[in-house]
Amino acid sequence: MGAAPPSPTPKPVETREVEIAREAYAFLYPLVIMDVTRRQALQRGGSGLAAPVNTFHHSPAFPRGDFKAVVRPNFDTLYSSAWLDLGNGPVLLSIGDTKNRYYMLPLYDAWTDTFAIPGSETLPAGKTAKFAITGPGWQGILPAGVERVDAPTRFVWIIGRIQTNGVSDYPVVHEIQKALTLAPLDPAKPAPLASDASVDLTLPPVALVNRLSATEFYETALRLMVDNPPHLVDQAQVARLGLIGLRAARDFRFAGLSSAAQAALADAKTQGPARILRYAGRNGQQRNGWRLNTLSVGTYGADYDQRAAVALVGLGANRPTDSIYPSTSVDRDGKALSGQERYVVRFKAGELPPARAFWSLTAYTPEGYTEPNAIDRYAVGDRDALSFNPDGSLDLLLQNDDPGADRRANWLPVPRGPFNLSLRIYRPAPSALEGDWQPPVIERTTQK
């Protein structure tokens, strides 16, 4: 008889520190990237999506092709964005005449969860409103006619989006933006003075968080947790973090942890970004090569991997009932999309994206940014002057080179190298949320 085959080498058993460290990185990542994004915005002042604290910055135009303040920006709405610091008391949000236009003002806490969405879908048509956004534990009496909105954290991000039907529509949208204002509830208590240390403005937030040392990452997170407490659903996870010494404190020191915990947390920090990116690539349902997630976006409960993945690839994403984002990076044959090829996506007659508001298609680099192009076009959608086929179908052309004047109306310029696509569907119909409608496959074509 021959020798018995060797027994497989057993996988090493993970220590408690290693297991909890991996959980800790995913749990804390959204809090840290939100903080870096906030600090960059406040340091910039009036550029990009930036303004002083507790003040709206109303974007006058769509983002430029080289915009990198956030990943995967849209070209369907003009932003009205603000970073709130509720440390000195509530902030009043006033909404004036929005001219019956589709708009939304989602409020994100410091953990990236959406906790309120004033807008055309939550307020009666034509209604003006005033809200007092209050921080954790605030006690007080509000003036008559002011509705209270309790923020779970001291820091809040408002990413207002107002439907914008092309460049010619800017003047109308600017008037709506003027109707959105912020002010302290108590004028004697202005916004806290900015005390943040300077932050690199030359790199996007994702790159900056990746460059943080383990000491910087965990010390930043545990200090932020003091004023930005975890949610009630997080109590079990917070208790597990405490088992290896991760507890919220302004004077938290990474060096005070055990050597085993430090080593495990440092490794989790090193491996974390790639792990989250892999999770994001697997997440959601596959339909015709498109990946779509209609669960746990905008509000995440205890799904910490999902929350981290969205923070990494699409910080500030909306809830599925407000908008969904089918995405793909492959063609019909499963080959990666590349600007060296030409593609067409055909929507059959009667099978356009089922949006109760509007829809668009945008191309991004693998890092989540647009690439400048000759015609300064970064999205095509239902508000463009598209050319339909005689049978009612619609062909959108995806390529880097100009297809010519007779086909340019349906052309979406794509980056020169690898790229991916996001199909935005605002106020999706049930057929999109439930999977009855599916995006069409991306076809390679030799036609210029």
XYZ file of C-alpha atoms in Angstrom:
448
model
C 0.000 0.000 0.000
C 1.195 3.476 -0.799
C 1.854 6.105 1.746
C -1.189 7.975 2.964
C -1.575 11.459 1.457
C -0.384 14.231 3.714
C -3.023 15.854 5.848
C -3.966 19.376 4.765
C -2.268 22.063 6.755
C -4.870 23.502 9.111
C -5.556 27.184 8.840
C -4.231 29.135 11.804
C -6.891 30.001 14.339
C -7.441 33.728 14.506
C -6.859 35.322 17.838
C -9.559 37.431 19.399
C -7.445 40.532 18.751
C -7.193 39.783 15.015
C -10.917 39.135 14.665
C -11.979 42.242 16.571
C -9.364 44.405 14.838
C -10.835 43.555 11.455
C -14.302 44.440 12.737
C -12.943 47.663 14.252
C -11.476 48.939 11.000
C -14.716 48.455 9.050
C -16.765 49.898 11.922
C -14.624 53.030 12.288
C -13.745 53.701 8.649
C -16.875 55.778 7.816
C -16.340 58.003 10.861
C -12.744 58.756 9.852
C -13.381 59.390 6.155
C -16.277 61.703 7.014
C -13.968 63.651 9.316
C -11.248 63.990 6.688
C -13.834 65.090 4.116
C -15.249 67.648 6.567
C -11.841 69.054 7.489
C -10.853 69.404 3.846
C -14.087 71.224 3.051
C -13.770 73.673 5.938
C -10.131 74.364 5.143
C -10.921 75.075 1.502
C -13.449 77.724 2.442
C -15.474 78.515 -0.636
C -14.266 76.051 -3.238
C -15.709 72.735 -4.393
C -18.434 71.662 -1.966
C -16.969 73.868 0.735
C -18.101 76.793 2.862
C -17.537 77.943 6.447
C -19.097 75.765 9.114
C -22.913 76.004 9.446
C -23.154 77.756 6.081
C -24.470 76.508 2.745
C -22.215 76.396 -0.239
C -24.518 76.556 -3.260
C -22.743 75.100 -6.266
C -23.425 77.399 -9.227
C -22.655 74.742 -11.859
C -22.056 71.044 -12.345
C -18.663 69.769 -11.136
C -15.712 70.223 -13.447
C -14.295 67.192 -15.168
C -11.294 67.157 -12.809
C -13.411 67.475 -9.625
C -12.141 65.227 -6.797
C -13.648 66.526 -3.551
C -15.916 63.454 -3.342
C -16.091 60.259 -5.345
C -18.718 59.639 -8.035
C -20.261 63.135 -8.200
C -23.512 63.482 -10.130
C -24.265 65.774 -13.074
C -28.052 65.771 -12.641
C -28.460 68.190 -9.771
C -26.792 71.278 -8.387
C -25.541 70.713 -4.878
C -26.297 72.819 -1.837
C -23.907 71.430 0.739
C -23.115 72.326 4.344
C -21.119 70.956 7.251
C -22.815 71.542 10.581
C -21.169 71.689 13.974
C -23.871 71.531 16.647
C -21.457 71.957 19.532
C -22.791 75.434 20.413
C -26.459 74.629 19.958
C -29.063 73.956 17.274
C -28.883 75.256 13.710
C -31.989 76.494 11.900
C -32.598 75.149 8.409
C -35.051 77.303 6.450
C -36.631 76.160 3.186
C -38.345 78.813 1.091
C -40.023 78.682 -2.318
C -38.658 75.674 -4.211
C -40.927 76.295 -7.221
C -42.382 72.776 -7.084
C -39.037 71.422 -8.290
C -37.717 68.010 -7.279
C -35.123 68.467 -4.512
C -33.842 66.684 -1.446
C -31.760 67.735 1.545
C -30.521 64.499 3.130
C -28.820 64.953 6.494
C -25.969 62.516 7.204
C -24.571 61.920 10.651
C -20.861 61.483 11.298
C -21.189 57.724 10.693
C -22.653 58.374 7.179
C -26.218 57.322 8.079
C -29.094 59.393 6.690
C -31.339 60.472 9.567
C -33.647 63.024 7.893
C -34.511 64.022 4.312
C -36.449 67.274 3.990
C -37.453 67.680 0.372
C -40.113 67.523 -2.292
C -40.908 63.894 -1.394
C -41.341 64.516 2.333
C -42.940 67.989 2.444
C -46.274 69.085 0.924
C -45.909 70.703 -2.494
C -45.029 74.367 -2.233
C -44.623 74.264 1.545
C -41.987 76.422 3.209
C -40.507 75.014 6.393
C -38.139 75.640 9.290
C -36.252 72.929 11.135
C -34.030 73.127 14.192
C -31.261 70.558 13.882
C -30.237 69.688 17.429
C -27.148 67.859 18.630
C -26.987 64.917 21.055
C -28.520 65.687 24.434
C -29.729 69.222 23.614
C -32.453 70.527 25.896
C -34.462 73.652 25.156
C -37.611 75.236 23.782
C -38.034 75.975 20.083
C -39.936 78.909 18.578
C -43.426 78.295 17.224
C -43.420 76.899 13.707
C -39.974 75.309 14.012
C -39.812 71.532 13.792
C -37.141 69.700 15.763
C -34.784 67.256 14.040
C -32.523 65.336 16.417
C -29.065 64.675 14.977
C -27.354 61.583 16.424
C -23.928 63.252 16.239
C -22.325 66.657 16.725
C -21.154 66.828 13.112
C -23.693 66.649 10.292
C -23.327 66.831 6.526
C -26.153 68.175 4.373
C -25.837 67.264 0.694
C -28.738 69.064 -0.947
C -29.580 68.088 -4.518
C -31.867 70.142 -6.770
C -33.014 68.796 -10.135
C -31.154 70.690 -12.855
C -32.172 70.260 -16.470
C -28.933 71.275 -18.111
C -26.838 74.439 -18.128
C -29.741 76.578 -19.366
C -31.637 75.671 -16.194
C -29.034 77.156 -13.840
C -30.851 80.492 -13.239
C -33.999 78.744 -11.989
C -32.002 76.476 -9.695
C -29.992 79.413 -8.338
C -33.236 81.018 -7.177
C -34.216 77.830 -5.377
C -30.781 77.674 -3.739
C -31.298 81.173 -2.367
C -34.389 79.849 -0.584
C -32.241 77.451 1.464
C -30.520 79.054 4.459
C -28.834 78.125 7.739
C -28.507 80.176 10.926
C -27.826 79.524 14.631
C -30.976 79.144 16.707
C -29.402 81.479 19.255
C -27.578 84.338 17.463
C -25.516 84.862 20.615
C -24.045 81.392 20.103
C -22.385 81.394 16.683
C -20.738 78.359 15.178
C -17.760 76.987 17.087
C -14.434 78.320 15.902
C -12.631 75.970 13.585
C -9.910 74.233 15.577
C -8.966 71.459 13.191
C -5.364 71.006 12.262
C -4.549 71.579 8.614
C -5.181 68.735 6.230
C -3.645 67.979 2.847
C -5.798 69.446 0.073
C -3.894 67.899 -2.818
C -5.266 64.375 -2.362
C -8.860 63.097 -2.172
C -10.177 61.909 1.214
C -9.921 58.203 0.364
C -6.206 58.550 -0.383
C -5.613 60.557 2.786
C -7.327 57.979 4.992
C -5.332 55.200 3.350
C -2.114 57.090 4.148
C -2.899 57.472 7.861
C -0.774 55.378 10.186
C -2.540 52.928 12.467
C -1.882 55.274 15.374
C -3.432 58.247 13.534
C -6.419 56.265 12.295
C -7.510 54.747 15.603
C -6.700 57.783 17.743
C -8.723 59.978 15.379
C -11.677 57.579 15.467
C -11.801 57.086 19.230
C -11.593 60.834 19.872
C -14.342 61.540 17.359
C -16.603 59.022 19.094
C -16.825 61.267 22.164
C -18.937 63.914 20.381
C -20.291 61.574 17.733
C -21.614 58.607 19.682
C -22.365 55.297 17.975
C -25.970 54.358 17.377
C -28.044 52.281 19.794
C -27.784 49.296 17.484
C -23.982 49.494 17.802
C -23.821 48.615 21.498
C -22.708 45.029 20.915
C -19.981 46.084 18.483
C -18.766 48.841 20.798
C -18.533 46.300 23.621
C -16.401 44.019 21.433
C -14.048 46.885 20.592
C -13.679 47.482 24.310
C -12.356 43.943 24.753
C -9.093 44.994 23.077
C -9.001 48.451 24.653
C -10.742 50.574 21.988
C -12.874 52.975 24.019
C -13.998 56.487 23.158
C -11.882 59.114 24.913
C -10.352 62.466 24.033
C -7.035 61.250 25.425
C -7.117 57.803 23.797
C -3.590 56.604 22.974
C -2.880 53.749 20.596
C 0.400 53.099 22.401
C -1.531 52.248 25.546
C -3.004 49.095 23.997
C -1.472 45.663 24.422
C 1.212 44.688 21.927
C -1.076 41.982 20.517
C -3.891 44.491 19.980
C -1.551 47.027 18.378
C -0.179 44.442 15.963
C -3.652 43.201 15.008
C -5.028 46.716 14.538
C -2.044 47.795 12.470
C -2.503 44.792 10.179
C -6.246 45.467 9.919
C -5.466 49.042 8.930
C -3.025 47.860 6.248
C -5.359 45.232 4.813
C -8.593 47.147 5.399
C -8.952 49.262 2.242
C -8.439 46.298 -0.104
C -10.797 44.167 1.956
C -13.535 46.817 1.859
C -13.018 47.268 -1.885
C -13.367 43.516 -2.441
C -16.578 43.548 -0.431
C -17.917 46.443 -2.493
C -17.125 44.544 -5.683
C -19.134 41.527 -4.524
C -22.014 43.407 -2.965
C -25.492 43.557 -4.425
C -27.374 41.635 -7.091
C -25.997 40.969 -10.562
C -28.259 41.789 -13.477
C -26.906 41.688 -17.048
C -23.437 42.483 -15.757
C -24.702 45.372 -13.616
C -24.451 45.301 -9.860
C -27.304 46.801 -7.879
C -27.895 47.058 -4.155
C -31.354 48.091 -3.018
C -30.693 47.202 0.631
C -28.688 48.870 3.403
C -27.710 52.066 1.613
C -28.104 55.377 3.405
C -29.216 53.605 6.582
C -27.134 50.591 7.566
C -28.175 49.225 10.934
C -25.416 46.845 12.047
C -24.212 46.091 8.506
C -20.782 47.622 9.065
C -19.074 46.119 6.022
C -21.764 47.599 3.795
C -21.505 50.986 5.488
C -17.726 51.018 5.021
C -18.016 49.928 1.392
C -20.443 52.735 0.548
C -18.242 55.256 2.383
C -15.285 54.112 0.300
C -16.884 54.006 -3.158
C -19.795 56.469 -2.856
C -19.707 58.658 0.254
C -23.017 60.467 0.698
C -25.155 57.907 -1.148
C -28.935 58.183 -1.000
C -31.420 55.616 0.242
C -32.747 53.243 -2.453
C -36.232 54.744 -2.273
C -34.712 58.096 -3.285
C -32.246 56.878 -5.899
C -30.500 53.704 -6.973
C -27.176 53.306 -8.709
C -26.795 50.221 -10.908
C -23.104 50.022 -11.814
C -20.952 47.948 -14.110
C -17.369 47.660 -15.255
C -17.769 44.846 -17.805
C -19.278 44.253 -21.232
C -21.520 41.399 -22.396
C -18.538 39.015 -22.481
C -17.406 39.903 -18.983
C -14.403 41.866 -20.254
C -13.385 45.030 -18.417
C -14.603 48.275 -19.947
C -11.838 50.337 -21.538
C -11.684 53.641 -23.369
C -9.625 51.844 -26.006
C -12.849 50.144 -27.159
C -16.253 51.416 -28.316
C -19.538 50.315 -26.763
C -23.272 50.766 -27.128
C -26.014 50.270 -24.549
C -29.473 49.818 -26.080
C -32.688 50.426 -24.181
C -35.544 48.688 -25.947
C -38.731 50.630 -26.642
C -40.663 51.054 -23.419
C -37.737 49.836 -21.297
C -35.988 53.065 -20.339
C -34.887 53.291 -16.709
C -38.111 53.436 -14.643
C -37.596 56.757 -12.861
C -40.451 58.718 -11.338
C -38.150 61.753 -11.295
C -35.262 61.396 -13.816
C -32.298 59.195 -14.789
C -28.763 59.514 -16.157
C -25.662 57.488 -17.073
C -22.145 58.569 -15.999
C -18.666 57.104 -16.642
C -15.937 57.159 -13.992
C -12.312 56.098 -13.634
C -11.675 53.098 -11.347
C -10.979 55.593 -8.537
C -14.473 57.095 -8.901
C -13.705 60.353 -10.710
C -14.559 61.787 -14.117
C -11.928 62.573 -16.735
C -12.075 65.885 -18.641
C -13.257 65.567 -22.244
C -13.512 67.802 -25.287
C -17.265 68.487 -25.090
C -17.384 68.770 -21.268
C -20.105 66.115 -21.046
C -20.079 63.663 -18.132
C -23.600 62.270 -18.117
C -26.433 61.584 -20.552
C -30.032 61.029 -19.552
C -33.695 61.668 -20.051
C -33.346 65.470 -19.953
C -30.946 65.532 -22.909
C -31.995 65.914 -26.546
C -31.423 62.249 -27.344
C -32.026 60.673 -30.740
C -34.272 57.608 -30.682
C -34.350 54.812 -33.239
C -37.419 54.406 -35.502
C -38.671 51.491 -33.371
C -38.527 53.629 -30.213
C -35.360 52.095 -28.821
C -32.457 54.212 -27.607
C -28.752 53.636 -28.275
C -26.214 55.381 -26.036
C -22.657 55.449 -27.383
C -19.837 54.906 -24.902
C -16.405 55.719 -26.295
C -13.455 58.026 -25.866
C -13.309 59.365 -29.430
C -15.941 61.597 -31.013
C -18.457 59.525 -33.058
C -19.232 62.466 -35.383
C -21.809 65.228 -35.511
C -24.689 62.989 -36.636
C -24.288 60.664 -33.605
C -22.926 63.059 -30.991
C -26.282 63.672 -29.265
C -26.205 60.150 -27.798
C -22.487 60.094 -27.001
C -21.160 59.697 -23.467
C -17.390 60.350 -23.519
C -15.549 57.815 -21.367
C -12.053 57.872 -19.821
C -9.131 56.807 -21.988
C -8.290 53.803 -19.819
C -10.362 51.458 -17.623
C -13.719 52.861 -16.577
C -17.003 51.935 -14.969
C -20.567 53.156 -15.349
C -23.190 54.370 -12.903
C -26.829 54.506 -13.923
C -28.665 56.875 -11.591
C -32.406 56.407 -11.232
C -34.064 59.074 -9.087
C -37.283 58.064 -7.336
C -37.131 54.581 -8.846
C -40.391 52.815 -9.597
C -41.128 49.523 -7.815
C -40.108 47.599 -10.947
C -36.522 48.813 -10.460
C -36.449 48.223 -6.704
C -37.980 44.760 -6.952
C -35.892 43.539 -9.896
C -38.590 43.310 -12.572
C -36.680 45.845 -14.697
C -33.041 45.182 -15.524
C -30.417 47.413 -17.172
C -29.336 46.229 -20.641
C -25.933 44.656 -21.266
C -23.021 46.724 -22.585
C -22.130 45.688 -26.153
C -18.776 46.228 -27.837
C -19.037 47.704 -31.316
C -16.648 48.456 -34.171
C -18.789 51.296 -35.480
C -17.222 54.685 -34.958
